[in-house]
Amino acid sequence: MSDQAIPLDAETKAFELPEDHRDELRLWLRLLTCSTLIEGEVRRRLRERFDVTLPRFDLMAQLDKAPDGMTLSDLSKRMMVSNGNLTGLVERLVSSGHLERRVSELDRRAQIIRLTTTGRAEFRTMAAEHEAWIADLFGGLTEKEQRDLMRLLAKTKFSARRAMSGEAA
Amino acid sequence: MSDQAIPLDAETKAFELPEDHRDELRLWLRLLTCSTLIEGEVRRRLRERFDVTLPRFDLMAQLDKAPDGMTLSDLSKRMMVSNGNLTGLVERLVSSGHLERRVSELDRRAQIIRLTTTGRAEFRTMAAEHEAWIADLFGGLTEKEQRDLMRLLAKTKFSARRAMSGEAA
DNA sequence: AAGATTTATTTTAAGCTTAAAACAATTGGA
DNA sequence: TCCAATTGTTTTAAGCTTAAAATAAATCTT
């Protein structure tokens, strides 16, 4: 009779055996590689073609969807970046004439940020080209593959959010 | 007879009609959201649990796989970051005793960077926990879904690389 | 209404990141 | 050999990013 018997039933976690999670790690690294690769290329092209940074483009993209403007807090939630980050970003885009800020009438702490006419026009030019780049970068996937990937990423997002909100699997 | 007749055959691109690429854009934004979400959480936990930044963790991860060390150039290729970026990162980790550098005997321009004994031990502690976090974050996907996602991301990476190397679809 | 809490934003300090220029050592020819 | 091109690294300038502290206005409680 063996002294170091290990339960055959994997569900029996009495010994808290270190499980092998290398597959999930590989999956994460691949997801990160894809994201980094594409983001880097988009960043490079935005700089090259329009002399604009990706964070500025992203900020303008959010505002383009909100004709009446948004507050900094709304923006920071949408963009998943810190409030302090936006302060500087908005400041630079106001200086360059792409954005305008006005104090909210309902809440004197808050500012409403909006695209200027120029800012909106410039953004739309960039956005059209940007959209074509993305289509090109994902062009090697069939429509079905794109749909499948879309679905799996939705599930991944949901899975991560649940794990982040502190639950049991 | 209509003046603004549009060719019924979508393949006939004589007019270069602006195509609709919103689906690819949505796919890209979802990929980016997943990546940002998970990366942010990993960053937060690394700081909270080990007081370490993600770039430092990533650098140590590369070096852990190379017992004999790597040059800065090798590292920058692997990590997809600039050389100048690594200079500072390595400098800080050498200061903290996690890394050591020695001049290559074959090429006096190059330095070989390695984990110190301490650095390696600390990294492995962190890596084990990190792996469990990732498994948790991806835990909502079945094994099949993980395999499918893996395959689709491989294809995405391939697609992006091809688009970046300047080819026709 | 006063005081406590929350919410919106800015500031600060530190670190990450890049592109471009500079520098240094190596390699490949003529 | 000498010189040009390449390769490995650092420096510089600018901008991005965050967490934490500070400030200010609104809201809630009693």
mmCIF file of C-alpha atoms (C1' of nucleotides) in Angstrom:
data_model
loop_
_atom_site.group_PDB
_atom_site.id
_atom_site.type_symbol
_atom_site.label_atom_id
_atom_site.label_comp_id
_atom_site.label_asym_id
_atom_site.label_seq_id
_atom_site.Cartn_x
_atom_site.Cartn_y
_atom_site.Cartn_z
ATOM 1 C CA MET A 1 0.000 0.000 0.000
ATOM 2 C CA SER A 2 1.371 3.323 -1.116
ATOM 3 C CA ASP A 3 2.145 6.038 1.427
ATOM 4 C CA GLN A 4 1.736 8.939 -0.961
ATOM 5 C CA ALA A 5 -1.602 7.936 -2.402
ATOM 6 C CA ILE A 6 -3.233 10.735 -4.365
ATOM 7 C CA PRO A 7 -7.000 10.845 -4.661
ATOM 8 C CA LEU A 8 -8.069 9.820 -8.119
ATOM 9 C CA ASP A 9 -11.077 12.046 -7.982
ATOM 10 C CA ALA A 10 -9.843 15.447 -9.118
ATOM 11 C CA GLU A 11 -12.762 17.073 -7.335
ATOM 12 C CA THR A 12 -11.335 15.978 -3.998
ATOM 13 C CA LYS A 13 -9.122 18.937 -3.233
ATOM 14 C CA ALA A 14 -8.203 17.877 0.310
ATOM 15 C CA PHE A 15 -4.506 18.409 -0.394
ATOM 16 C CA GLU A 16 -4.889 21.606 -2.394
ATOM 17 C CA LEU A 17 -2.653 20.223 -5.099
ATOM 18 C CA PRO A 18 -1.250 22.997 -7.241
ATOM 19 C CA GLU A 19 -3.282 22.767 -10.408
ATOM 20 C CA ASP A 20 -1.835 23.329 -13.794
ATOM 21 C CA HIS A 21 -3.093 26.577 -15.277
ATOM 22 C CA ARG A 22 -0.574 26.940 -18.052
ATOM 23 C CA ASP A 23 -3.235 26.722 -20.743
ATOM 24 C CA GLU A 24 -5.093 29.709 -19.390
ATOM 25 C CA LEU A 25 -1.810 31.570 -19.112
ATOM 26 C CA ARG A 26 -0.999 30.821 -22.731
ATOM 27 C CA LEU A 27 -4.443 32.004 -23.734
ATOM 28 C CA TRP A 28 -3.953 35.258 -21.852
ATOM 29 C CA LEU A 29 -0.539 35.838 -23.371
ATOM 30 C CA ARG A 30 -1.918 35.268 -26.826
ATOM 31 C CA LEU A 31 -4.799 37.668 -26.229
ATOM 32 C CA LEU A 32 -2.324 40.238 -24.962
ATOM 33 C CA THR A 33 -0.012 39.721 -27.912
ATOM 34 C CA CYS A 34 -2.839 40.284 -30.401
ATOM 35 C CA SER A 35 -3.960 43.374 -28.616
ATOM 36 C CA THR A 36 -0.463 44.810 -28.276
ATOM 37 C CA LEU A 37 0.383 44.029 -31.875
ATOM 38 C CA ILE A 38 -2.688 45.696 -33.338
ATOM 39 C CA GLU A 39 -2.668 48.609 -30.922
ATOM 40 C CA GLY A 40 0.980 49.308 -31.735
ATOM 41 C CA GLU A 41 0.238 49.343 -35.442
ATOM 42 C CA VAL A 42 -2.761 51.641 -35.033
ATOM 43 C CA ARG A 43 -0.684 53.953 -32.857
ATOM 44 C CA ARG A 44 2.086 54.029 -35.469
ATOM 45 C CA ARG A 45 -0.325 54.789 -38.324
ATOM 46 C CA LEU A 46 -2.173 57.499 -36.401
ATOM 47 C CA ARG A 47 1.123 59.234 -35.708
ATOM 48 C CA GLU A 48 2.370 58.790 -39.244
ATOM 49 C CA ARG A 49 -0.797 59.822 -41.062
ATOM 50 C CA PHE A 50 -2.343 62.379 -38.724
ATOM 51 C CA ASP A 51 0.309 63.179 -36.122
ATOM 52 C CA VAL A 52 -2.099 62.247 -33.364
ATOM 53 C CA THR A 53 -1.706 59.894 -30.412
ATOM 54 C CA LEU A 54 -4.027 56.960 -29.712
ATOM 55 C CA PRO A 55 -5.255 58.336 -26.365
ATOM 56 C CA ARG A 56 -6.287 61.573 -28.077
ATOM 57 C CA PHE A 57 -8.021 59.635 -30.849
ATOM 58 C CA ASP A 58 -9.839 57.506 -28.288
ATOM 59 C CA LEU A 59 -10.976 60.532 -26.366
ATOM 60 C CA MET A 60 -12.317 62.199 -29.499
ATOM 61 C CA ALA A 61 -14.046 58.921 -30.436
ATOM 62 C CA GLN A 62 -15.958 58.940 -27.161
ATOM 63 C CA LEU A 63 -16.966 62.544 -27.614
ATOM 64 C CA ASP A 64 -18.032 62.022 -31.209
ATOM 65 C CA LYS A 65 -20.689 59.649 -29.882
ATOM 66 C CA ALA A 66 -21.957 62.285 -27.426
ATOM 67 C CA PRO A 67 -23.007 65.399 -29.355
ATOM 68 C CA ASP A 68 -24.013 67.161 -26.148
ATOM 69 C CA GLY A 69 -20.711 66.417 -24.473
ATOM 70 C CA MET A 70 -19.700 64.443 -21.419
ATOM 71 C CA THR A 71 -18.176 65.143 -18.036
ATOM 72 C CA LEU A 72 -14.655 64.043 -17.166
ATOM 73 C CA SER A 73 -16.028 61.402 -14.822
ATOM 74 C CA ASP A 74 -18.216 59.898 -17.509
ATOM 75 C CA LEU A 75 -15.260 59.885 -19.855
ATOM 76 C CA SER A 76 -12.959 58.231 -17.368
ATOM 77 C CA LYS A 77 -15.497 55.456 -16.740
ATOM 78 C CA ARG A 78 -16.036 54.872 -20.440
ATOM 79 C CA MET A 79 -12.376 54.895 -21.296
ATOM 80 C CA MET A 80 -11.299 52.923 -18.234
ATOM 81 C CA VAL A 81 -8.569 55.399 -17.349
ATOM 82 C CA SER A 82 -8.003 57.533 -14.264
ATOM 83 C CA ASN A 83 -9.517 60.944 -13.780
ATOM 84 C CA GLY A 84 -6.124 62.552 -13.443
ATOM 85 C CA ASN A 85 -5.116 61.094 -16.762
ATOM 86 C CA LEU A 86 -8.022 62.805 -18.499
ATOM 87 C CA THR A 87 -7.268 66.166 -16.956
ATOM 88 C CA GLY A 88 -4.029 66.420 -18.922
ATOM 89 C CA LEU A 89 -5.387 64.804 -22.063
ATOM 90 C CA VAL A 90 -8.349 67.176 -22.238
ATOM 91 C CA GLU A 91 -6.122 70.135 -21.460
ATOM 92 C CA ARG A 92 -3.892 69.373 -24.460
ATOM 93 C CA LEU A 93 -6.841 68.877 -26.813
ATOM 94 C CA VAL A 94 -8.451 72.122 -25.646
ATOM 95 C CA SER A 95 -5.160 73.916 -26.346
ATOM 96 C CA SER A 96 -5.030 72.498 -29.852
ATOM 97 C CA GLY A 97 -8.601 73.628 -30.528
ATOM 98 C CA HIS A 98 -10.164 70.196 -30.807
ATOM 99 C CA LEU A 99 -12.208 70.352 -27.606
ATOM 100 C CA GLU A 100 -14.113 72.914 -25.616
ATOM 101 C CA ARG A 101 -15.114 72.824 -21.971
ATOM 102 C CA ARG A 102 -17.907 74.582 -20.175
ATOM 103 C CA VAL A 103 -18.962 74.411 -16.577
ATOM 104 C CA SER A 104 -22.130 72.431 -16.013
ATOM 105 C CA GLU A 105 -25.110 74.539 -15.076
ATOM 106 C CA LEU A 106 -26.456 71.881 -12.769
ATOM 107 C CA ASP A 107 -23.255 71.149 -10.901
ATOM 108 C CA ARG A 108 -20.559 73.764 -10.639
ATOM 109 C CA ARG A 109 -17.917 71.107 -9.901
ATOM 110 C CA ALA A 110 -18.425 69.385 -13.213
ATOM 111 C CA GLN A 111 -17.318 70.361 -16.690
ATOM 112 C CA ILE A 112 -18.949 69.335 -19.919
ATOM 113 C CA ILE A 113 -16.403 68.492 -22.597
ATOM 114 C CA ARG A 114 -17.341 68.660 -26.266
ATOM 115 C CA LEU A 115 -15.705 68.396 -29.663
ATOM 116 C CA THR A 116 -15.352 71.704 -31.483
ATOM 117 C CA THR A 117 -16.541 71.860 -35.093
ATOM 118 C CA THR A 118 -12.934 71.559 -36.218
ATOM 119 C CA GLY A 119 -12.294 68.738 -33.800
ATOM 120 C CA ARG A 120 -15.278 66.794 -35.022
ATOM 121 C CA ALA A 121 -14.362 67.241 -38.684
ATOM 122 C CA GLU A 122 -10.778 66.178 -38.087
ATOM 123 C CA PHE A 123 -11.868 63.196 -36.056
ATOM 124 C CA ARG A 124 -14.258 61.956 -38.709
ATOM 125 C CA THR A 125 -11.576 62.081 -41.363
ATOM 126 C CA MET A 126 -9.271 60.081 -39.145
ATOM 127 C CA ALA A 127 -12.005 57.685 -38.065
ATOM 128 C CA ALA A 128 -12.897 56.695 -41.609
ATOM 129 C CA GLU A 129 -9.329 55.753 -42.372
ATOM 130 C CA HIS A 130 -8.905 54.086 -39.001
ATOM 131 C CA GLU A 131 -11.907 51.895 -39.691
ATOM 132 C CA ALA A 132 -10.357 50.716 -42.933
ATOM 133 C CA TRP A 133 -7.095 49.856 -41.156
ATOM 134 C CA ILE A 134 -8.935 47.710 -38.672
ATOM 135 C CA ALA A 135 -10.872 45.929 -41.397
ATOM 136 C CA ASP A 136 -7.559 45.266 -43.094
ATOM 137 C CA LEU A 137 -5.903 43.954 -39.931
ATOM 138 C CA PHE A 138 -8.793 41.561 -39.264
ATOM 139 C CA GLY A 139 -9.226 40.741 -42.927
ATOM 140 C CA GLY A 140 -7.734 37.257 -42.595
ATOM 141 C CA LEU A 141 -10.730 36.042 -40.602
ATOM 142 C CA THR A 142 -13.897 34.813 -42.269
ATOM 143 C CA GLU A 143 -17.225 36.338 -41.251
ATOM 144 C CA LYS A 144 -18.009 33.277 -39.211
ATOM 145 C CA GLU A 145 -14.668 33.424 -37.449
ATOM 146 C CA GLN A 146 -15.286 37.081 -36.656
ATOM 147 C CA ARG A 147 -18.685 36.255 -35.197
ATOM 148 C CA ASP A 148 -17.232 33.402 -33.134
ATOM 149 C CA LEU A 149 -14.404 35.558 -31.854
ATOM 150 C CA MET A 150 -16.882 38.288 -30.973
ATOM 151 C CA ARG A 151 -18.938 35.841 -28.950
ATOM 152 C CA LEU A 152 -15.954 34.295 -27.176
ATOM 153 C CA LEU A 153 -14.584 37.704 -26.262
ATOM 154 C CA ALA A 154 -17.960 38.725 -24.868
ATOM 155 C CA LYS A 155 -17.858 35.626 -22.719
ATOM 156 C CA THR A 156 -14.278 36.354 -21.679
ATOM 157 C CA LYS A 157 -15.231 39.871 -20.658
ATOM 158 C CA PHE A 158 -18.116 38.535 -18.638
ATOM 159 C CA SER A 159 -15.896 35.894 -17.038
ATOM 160 C CA ALA A 160 -13.263 38.445 -16.065
ATOM 161 C CA ARG A 161 -15.813 40.863 -14.668
ATOM 162 C CA ARG A 162 -17.286 38.154 -12.523
ATOM 163 C CA ALA A 163 -13.880 37.095 -11.226
ATOM 164 C CA MET A 164 -13.117 40.734 -10.434
ATOM 165 C CA SER A 165 -16.276 41.254 -8.460
ATOM 166 C CA GLY A 166 -15.140 38.607 -6.007
ATOM 167 C CA GLU A 167 -17.293 35.530 -6.460
ATOM 168 C CA ALA A 168 -16.917 31.753 -6.493
ATOM 169 C CA ALA A 169 -16.701 30.151 -9.930
ATOM 170 C CA MET B 1 -33.424 54.868 -65.805
ATOM 171 C CA SER B 2 -31.807 55.875 -62.570
ATOM 172 C CA ASP B 3 -28.960 58.353 -62.592
ATOM 173 C CA GLN B 4 -27.336 57.040 -59.452
ATOM 174 C CA ALA B 5 -27.358 53.377 -60.381
ATOM 175 C CA ILE B 6 -25.200 51.294 -58.084
ATOM 176 C CA PRO B 7 -23.666 48.066 -59.360
ATOM 177 C CA LEU B 8 -25.439 45.120 -57.833
ATOM 178 C CA ASP B 9 -22.283 43.058 -57.885
ATOM 179 C CA ALA B 10 -20.429 43.986 -54.723
ATOM 180 C CA GLU B 11 -17.175 42.834 -56.298
ATOM 181 C CA THR B 12 -17.381 45.631 -58.829
ATOM 182 C CA LYS B 13 -15.535 48.356 -56.997
ATOM 183 C CA ALA B 14 -15.435 50.795 -59.869
ATOM 184 C CA PHE B 15 -16.794 53.590 -57.687
ATOM 185 C CA GLU B 16 -14.772 52.737 -54.585
ATOM 186 C CA LEU B 17 -17.899 52.882 -52.498
ATOM 187 C CA PRO B 18 -17.042 53.305 -48.852
ATOM 188 C CA GLU B 19 -17.601 49.871 -47.391
ATOM 189 C CA ASP B 20 -19.035 49.284 -43.986
ATOM 190 C CA HIS B 21 -16.400 48.016 -41.614
ATOM 191 C CA ARG B 22 -18.233 48.638 -38.365
ATOM 192 C CA ASP B 23 -18.284 44.952 -37.481
ATOM 193 C CA GLU B 24 -14.512 44.675 -37.571
ATOM 194 C CA LEU B 25 -14.298 47.855 -35.536
ATOM 195 C CA ARG B 26 -16.624 46.428 -32.912
ATOM 196 C CA LEU B 27 -14.558 43.264 -32.829
ATOM 197 C CA TRP B 28 -11.381 45.255 -32.296
ATOM 198 C CA LEU B 29 -12.936 47.339 -29.544
ATOM 199 C CA ARG B 30 -14.128 44.227 -27.779
ATOM 200 C CA LEU B 31 -10.711 42.618 -28.013
ATOM 201 C CA LEU B 32 -9.160 45.790 -26.642
ATOM 202 C CA THR B 33 -11.696 45.992 -23.828
ATOM 203 C CA CYS B 34 -10.969 42.410 -22.732
ATOM 204 C CA SER B 35 -7.286 43.006 -22.821
ATOM 205 C CA THR B 36 -7.462 46.330 -20.972
ATOM 206 C CA LEU B 37 -9.822 44.927 -18.368
ATOM 207 C CA ILE B 38 -7.702 41.904 -17.537
ATOM 208 C CA GLU B 39 -4.409 43.763 -17.777
ATOM 209 C CA GLY B 40 -5.686 46.425 -15.390
ATOM 210 C CA GLU B 41 -6.761 43.813 -12.868
ATOM 211 C CA VAL B 42 -3.429 41.981 -13.071
ATOM 212 C CA ARG B 43 -1.606 45.286 -12.653
ATOM 213 C CA ARG B 44 -3.690 46.131 -9.622
ATOM 214 C CA ARG B 45 -3.142 42.757 -7.977
ATOM 215 C CA LEU B 46 0.597 42.752 -8.638
ATOM 216 C CA ARG B 47 0.897 46.128 -6.979
ATOM 217 C CA GLU B 48 -1.346 45.169 -4.092
ATOM 218 C CA ARG B 49 0.168 41.763 -3.357
ATOM 219 C CA PHE B 50 3.806 42.230 -4.323
ATOM 220 C CA ASP B 51 4.321 45.953 -4.832
ATOM 221 C CA VAL B 52 5.621 45.307 -8.322
ATOM 222 C CA THR B 53 4.661 46.807 -11.677
ATOM 223 C CA LEU B 54 3.487 44.766 -14.657
ATOM 224 C CA PRO B 55 6.418 45.807 -16.892
ATOM 225 C CA ARG B 56 8.855 44.589 -14.236
ATOM 226 C CA PHE B 57 6.960 41.334 -13.855
ATOM 227 C CA ASP B 58 6.950 40.834 -17.624
ATOM 228 C CA LEU B 59 10.670 41.483 -17.839
ATOM 229 C CA MET B 60 11.399 38.974 -15.097
ATOM 230 C CA ALA B 61 9.106 36.470 -16.814
ATOM 231 C CA GLN B 62 11.173 36.669 -19.975
ATOM 232 C CA LEU B 63 14.393 36.230 -18.048
ATOM 233 C CA ASP B 64 13.040 33.316 -16.046
ATOM 234 C CA LYS B 65 12.731 31.434 -19.321
ATOM 235 C CA ALA B 66 16.366 32.178 -20.200
ATOM 236 C CA PRO B 67 18.632 30.820 -17.457
ATOM 237 C CA ASP B 68 21.734 32.042 -19.281
ATOM 238 C CA GLY B 69 20.346 35.522 -19.695
ATOM 239 C CA MET B 70 19.454 37.676 -22.689
ATOM 240 C CA THR B 71 20.680 40.879 -24.269
ATOM 241 C CA LEU B 72 18.615 44.036 -24.195
ATOM 242 C CA SER B 73 17.926 43.708 -27.909
ATOM 243 C CA ASP B 74 16.601 40.188 -27.538
ATOM 244 C CA LEU B 75 14.431 41.338 -24.679
ATOM 245 C CA SER B 76 13.040 44.305 -26.582
ATOM 246 C CA LYS B 77 12.093 42.056 -29.506
ATOM 247 C CA ARG B 78 10.435 39.509 -27.267
ATOM 248 C CA MET B 79 8.568 42.068 -25.226
ATOM 249 C CA MET B 80 7.647 44.256 -28.196
ATOM 250 C CA VAL B 81 8.879 47.417 -26.500
ATOM 251 C CA SER B 82 11.548 49.925 -27.452
ATOM 252 C CA ASN B 83 15.183 49.539 -26.526
ATOM 253 C CA GLY B 84 15.180 52.805 -24.649
ATOM 254 C CA ASN B 85 12.298 51.581 -22.569
ATOM 255 C CA LEU B 86 14.270 48.563 -21.409
ATOM 256 C CA THR B 87 17.292 50.610 -20.447
ATOM 257 C CA GLY B 88 15.367 52.247 -17.615
ATOM 258 C CA LEU B 89 13.411 49.167 -16.644
ATOM 259 C CA VAL B 90 16.549 47.052 -16.333
ATOM 260 C CA GLU B 91 18.344 49.820 -14.478
ATOM 261 C CA ARG B 92 15.623 49.900 -11.802
ATOM 262 C CA LEU B 93 15.582 46.123 -11.411
ATOM 263 C CA VAL B 94 19.358 45.996 -11.129
ATOM 264 C CA SER B 95 19.172 48.645 -8.400
ATOM 265 C CA SER B 96 16.618 46.605 -6.487
ATOM 266 C CA GLY B 97 18.814 43.503 -6.685
ATOM 267 C CA HIS B 98 16.533 41.467 -8.941
ATOM 268 C CA LEU B 99 18.752 41.529 -12.039
ATOM 269 C CA GLU B 100 22.441 41.489 -12.847
ATOM 270 C CA ARG B 101 24.179 42.607 -16.015
ATOM 271 C CA ARG B 102 27.510 41.581 -17.442
ATOM 272 C CA VAL B 103 29.183 42.643 -20.648
ATOM 273 C CA SER B 104 29.099 39.982 -23.334
ATOM 274 C CA GLU B 105 32.467 38.411 -24.014
ATOM 275 C CA LEU B 106 31.694 38.093 -27.695
ATOM 276 C CA ASP B 107 30.455 41.615 -28.287
ATOM 277 C CA ARG B 108 31.575 44.421 -26.041
ATOM 278 C CA ARG B 109 28.544 46.544 -26.982
ATOM 279 C CA ALA B 110 26.106 43.995 -25.655
ATOM 280 C CA GLN B 111 25.116 43.209 -22.111
ATOM 281 C CA ILE B 112 23.722 39.935 -20.872
ATOM 282 C CA ILE B 113 20.937 40.450 -18.373
ATOM 283 C CA ARG B 114 20.067 37.715 -15.879
ATOM 284 C CA LEU B 115 17.865 37.190 -12.854
ATOM 285 C CA THR B 116 19.756 37.079 -9.563
ATOM 286 C CA THR B 117 19.010 34.181 -7.212
ATOM 287 C CA THR B 118 16.811 36.484 -5.177
ATOM 288 C CA GLY B 119 15.130 37.818 -8.284
ATOM 289 C CA ARG B 120 14.341 34.358 -9.555
ATOM 290 C CA ALA B 121 12.926 33.199 -6.218
ATOM 291 C CA GLU B 122 10.751 36.296 -5.891
ATOM 292 C CA PHE B 123 9.550 35.980 -9.448
ATOM 293 C CA ARG B 124 8.541 32.339 -9.041
ATOM 294 C CA THR B 125 6.489 33.156 -5.973
ATOM 295 C CA MET B 126 4.699 35.889 -7.852
ATOM 296 C CA ALA B 127 4.312 33.794 -11.008
ATOM 297 C CA ALA B 128 2.534 30.970 -9.215
ATOM 298 C CA GLU B 129 -0.053 33.324 -7.819
ATOM 299 C CA HIS B 130 -0.323 35.213 -11.089
ATOM 300 C CA GLU B 131 -1.101 31.980 -12.911
ATOM 301 C CA ALA B 132 -3.952 31.285 -10.514
ATOM 302 C CA TRP B 133 -5.373 34.772 -11.073
ATOM 303 C CA ILE B 134 -5.400 34.236 -14.822
ATOM 304 C CA ALA B 135 -7.078 30.841 -14.459
ATOM 305 C CA ASP B 136 -9.683 32.526 -12.315
ATOM 306 C CA LEU B 137 -10.252 35.373 -14.768
ATOM 307 C CA PHE B 138 -10.728 32.944 -17.668
ATOM 308 C CA GLY B 139 -12.611 30.448 -15.533
ATOM 309 C CA GLY B 140 -15.984 31.245 -17.101
ATOM 310 C CA LEU B 141 -14.940 29.652 -20.394
ATOM 311 C CA THR B 142 -15.227 25.922 -21.010
ATOM 312 C CA GLU B 143 -12.171 24.024 -22.207
ATOM 313 C CA LYS B 144 -13.576 23.948 -25.700
ATOM 314 C CA GLU B 145 -14.206 27.676 -25.666
ATOM 315 C CA GLN B 146 -10.659 28.248 -24.505
ATOM 316 C CA ARG B 147 -9.322 26.113 -27.343
ATOM 317 C CA ASP B 148 -11.509 27.904 -29.886
ATOM 318 C CA LEU B 149 -10.463 31.302 -28.601
ATOM 319 C CA MET B 150 -6.831 30.244 -28.714
ATOM 320 C CA ARG B 151 -7.190 29.209 -32.338
ATOM 321 C CA LEU B 152 -9.062 32.358 -33.368
ATOM 322 C CA LEU B 153 -6.501 34.575 -31.689
ATOM 323 C CA ALA B 154 -3.693 32.732 -33.453
ATOM 324 C CA LYS B 155 -5.462 33.435 -36.708
ATOM 325 C CA THR B 156 -5.996 37.066 -35.735
ATOM 326 C CA LYS B 157 -2.318 37.471 -34.954
ATOM 327 C CA PHE B 158 -1.426 35.959 -38.285
ATOM 328 C CA SER B 159 -3.936 38.192 -40.078
ATOM 329 C CA ALA B 160 -2.586 41.331 -38.427
ATOM 330 C CA ARG B 161 1.026 40.423 -39.126
ATOM 331 C CA ARG B 162 0.227 39.898 -42.768
ATOM 332 C CA ALA B 163 -1.595 43.210 -43.017
ATOM 333 C CA MET B 164 1.358 44.924 -41.356
ATOM 334 C CA SER B 165 3.890 43.476 -43.751
ATOM 335 C CA GLY B 166 2.150 45.262 -46.599
ATOM 336 C CA GLU B 167 0.412 42.706 -48.769
ATOM 337 C CA ALA B 168 -2.879 42.315 -50.618
ATOM 338 C CA ALA B 169 -5.559 40.335 -48.822
ATOM 339 C "C1'" DA C 1 -28.458 75.024 9.463
ATOM 340 C "C1'" DA C 2 -24.203 72.546 10.785
ATOM 341 C "C1'" DG C 3 -21.422 68.875 10.094
ATOM 342 C "C1'" DA C 4 -20.304 64.620 7.721
ATOM 343 C "C1'" DT C 5 -20.104 62.207 3.559
ATOM 344 C "C1'" DT C 6 -19.900 61.811 -1.197
ATOM 345 C "C1'" DT C 7 -18.699 63.236 -5.776
ATOM 346 C "C1'" DA C 8 -15.971 65.899 -9.504
ATOM 347 C "C1'" DT C 9 -11.779 67.414 -10.530
ATOM 348 C "C1'" DT C 10 -6.834 68.742 -10.158
ATOM 349 C "C1'" DT C 11 -2.278 68.214 -8.456
ATOM 350 C "C1'" DT C 12 1.776 65.612 -7.397
ATOM 351 C "C1'" DA C 13 5.294 62.176 -7.639
ATOM 352 C "C1'" DA C 14 6.811 58.310 -9.736
ATOM 353 C "C1'" DG C 15 7.203 55.386 -13.344
ATOM 354 C "C1'" DC C 16 6.257 53.745 -18.224
ATOM 355 C "C1'" DT C 17 6.646 54.551 -23.193
ATOM 356 C "C1'" DT C 18 8.091 56.033 -27.587
ATOM 357 C "C1'" DA C 19 10.707 58.124 -31.521
ATOM 358 C "C1'" DA C 20 14.688 60.194 -32.734
ATOM 359 C "C1'" DA C 21 19.326 61.416 -32.092
ATOM 360 C "C1'" DA C 22 23.750 60.163 -30.368
ATOM 361 C "C1'" DC C 23 27.389 57.021 -29.405
ATOM 362 C "C1'" DA C 24 30.102 52.894 -29.582
ATOM 363 C "C1'" DA C 25 31.570 48.481 -31.144
ATOM 364 C "C1'" DT C 26 31.340 45.163 -34.863
ATOM 365 C "C1'" DT C 27 31.088 43.531 -39.498
ATOM 366 C "C1'" DG C 28 31.594 43.633 -44.427
ATOM 367 C "C1'" DG C 29 33.648 45.148 -48.353
ATOM 368 C "C1'" DA C 30 36.858 47.538 -51.576
ATOM 369 C "C1'" DT D 1 43.698 48.396 -43.914
ATOM 370 C "C1'" DC D 2 40.204 51.695 -44.022
ATOM 371 C "C1'" DC D 3 35.729 53.142 -44.465
ATOM 372 C "C1'" DA D 4 30.850 52.350 -44.713
ATOM 373 C "C1'" DA D 5 27.045 50.155 -42.994
ATOM 374 C "C1'" DT D 6 25.063 47.692 -39.337
ATOM 375 C "C1'" DT D 7 24.012 46.546 -34.665
ATOM 376 C "C1'" DG D 8 23.537 47.307 -29.438
ATOM 377 C "C1'" DT D 9 22.672 50.575 -26.220
ATOM 378 C "C1'" DT D 10 21.793 55.057 -23.996
ATOM 379 C "C1'" DT D 11 20.063 59.654 -23.909
ATOM 380 C "C1'" DT D 12 16.600 63.100 -24.643
ATOM 381 C "C1'" DA D 13 12.192 65.253 -25.013
ATOM 382 C "C1'" DA D 14 7.562 64.690 -24.931
ATOM 383 C "C1'" DG D 15 3.619 62.551 -23.605
ATOM 384 C "C1'" DC D 16 0.872 58.859 -21.175
ATOM 385 C "C1'" DT D 17 -0.500 56.641 -16.835
ATOM 386 C "C1'" DT D 18 -1.520 55.735 -12.162
ATOM 387 C "C1'" DA D 19 -2.360 56.142 -7.076
ATOM 388 C "C1'" DA D 20 -2.784 59.131 -3.546
ATOM 389 C "C1'" DA D 21 -3.485 63.536 -1.627
ATOM 390 C "C1'" DA D 22 -5.706 67.921 -2.015
ATOM 391 C "C1'" DT D 23 -9.529 70.968 -3.187
ATOM 392 C "C1'" DA D 24 -14.155 72.212 -3.938
ATOM 393 C "C1'" DA D 25 -19.009 71.743 -4.562
ATOM 394 C "C1'" DA D 26 -23.092 69.045 -3.718
ATOM 395 C "C1'" DT D 27 -25.831 66.073 -0.869
ATOM 396 C "C1'" DC D 28 -27.280 63.773 3.187
ATOM 397 C "C1'" DT D 29 -28.300 63.576 8.232
ATOM 398 C "C1'" DT D 30 -29.700 65.117 12.242
#
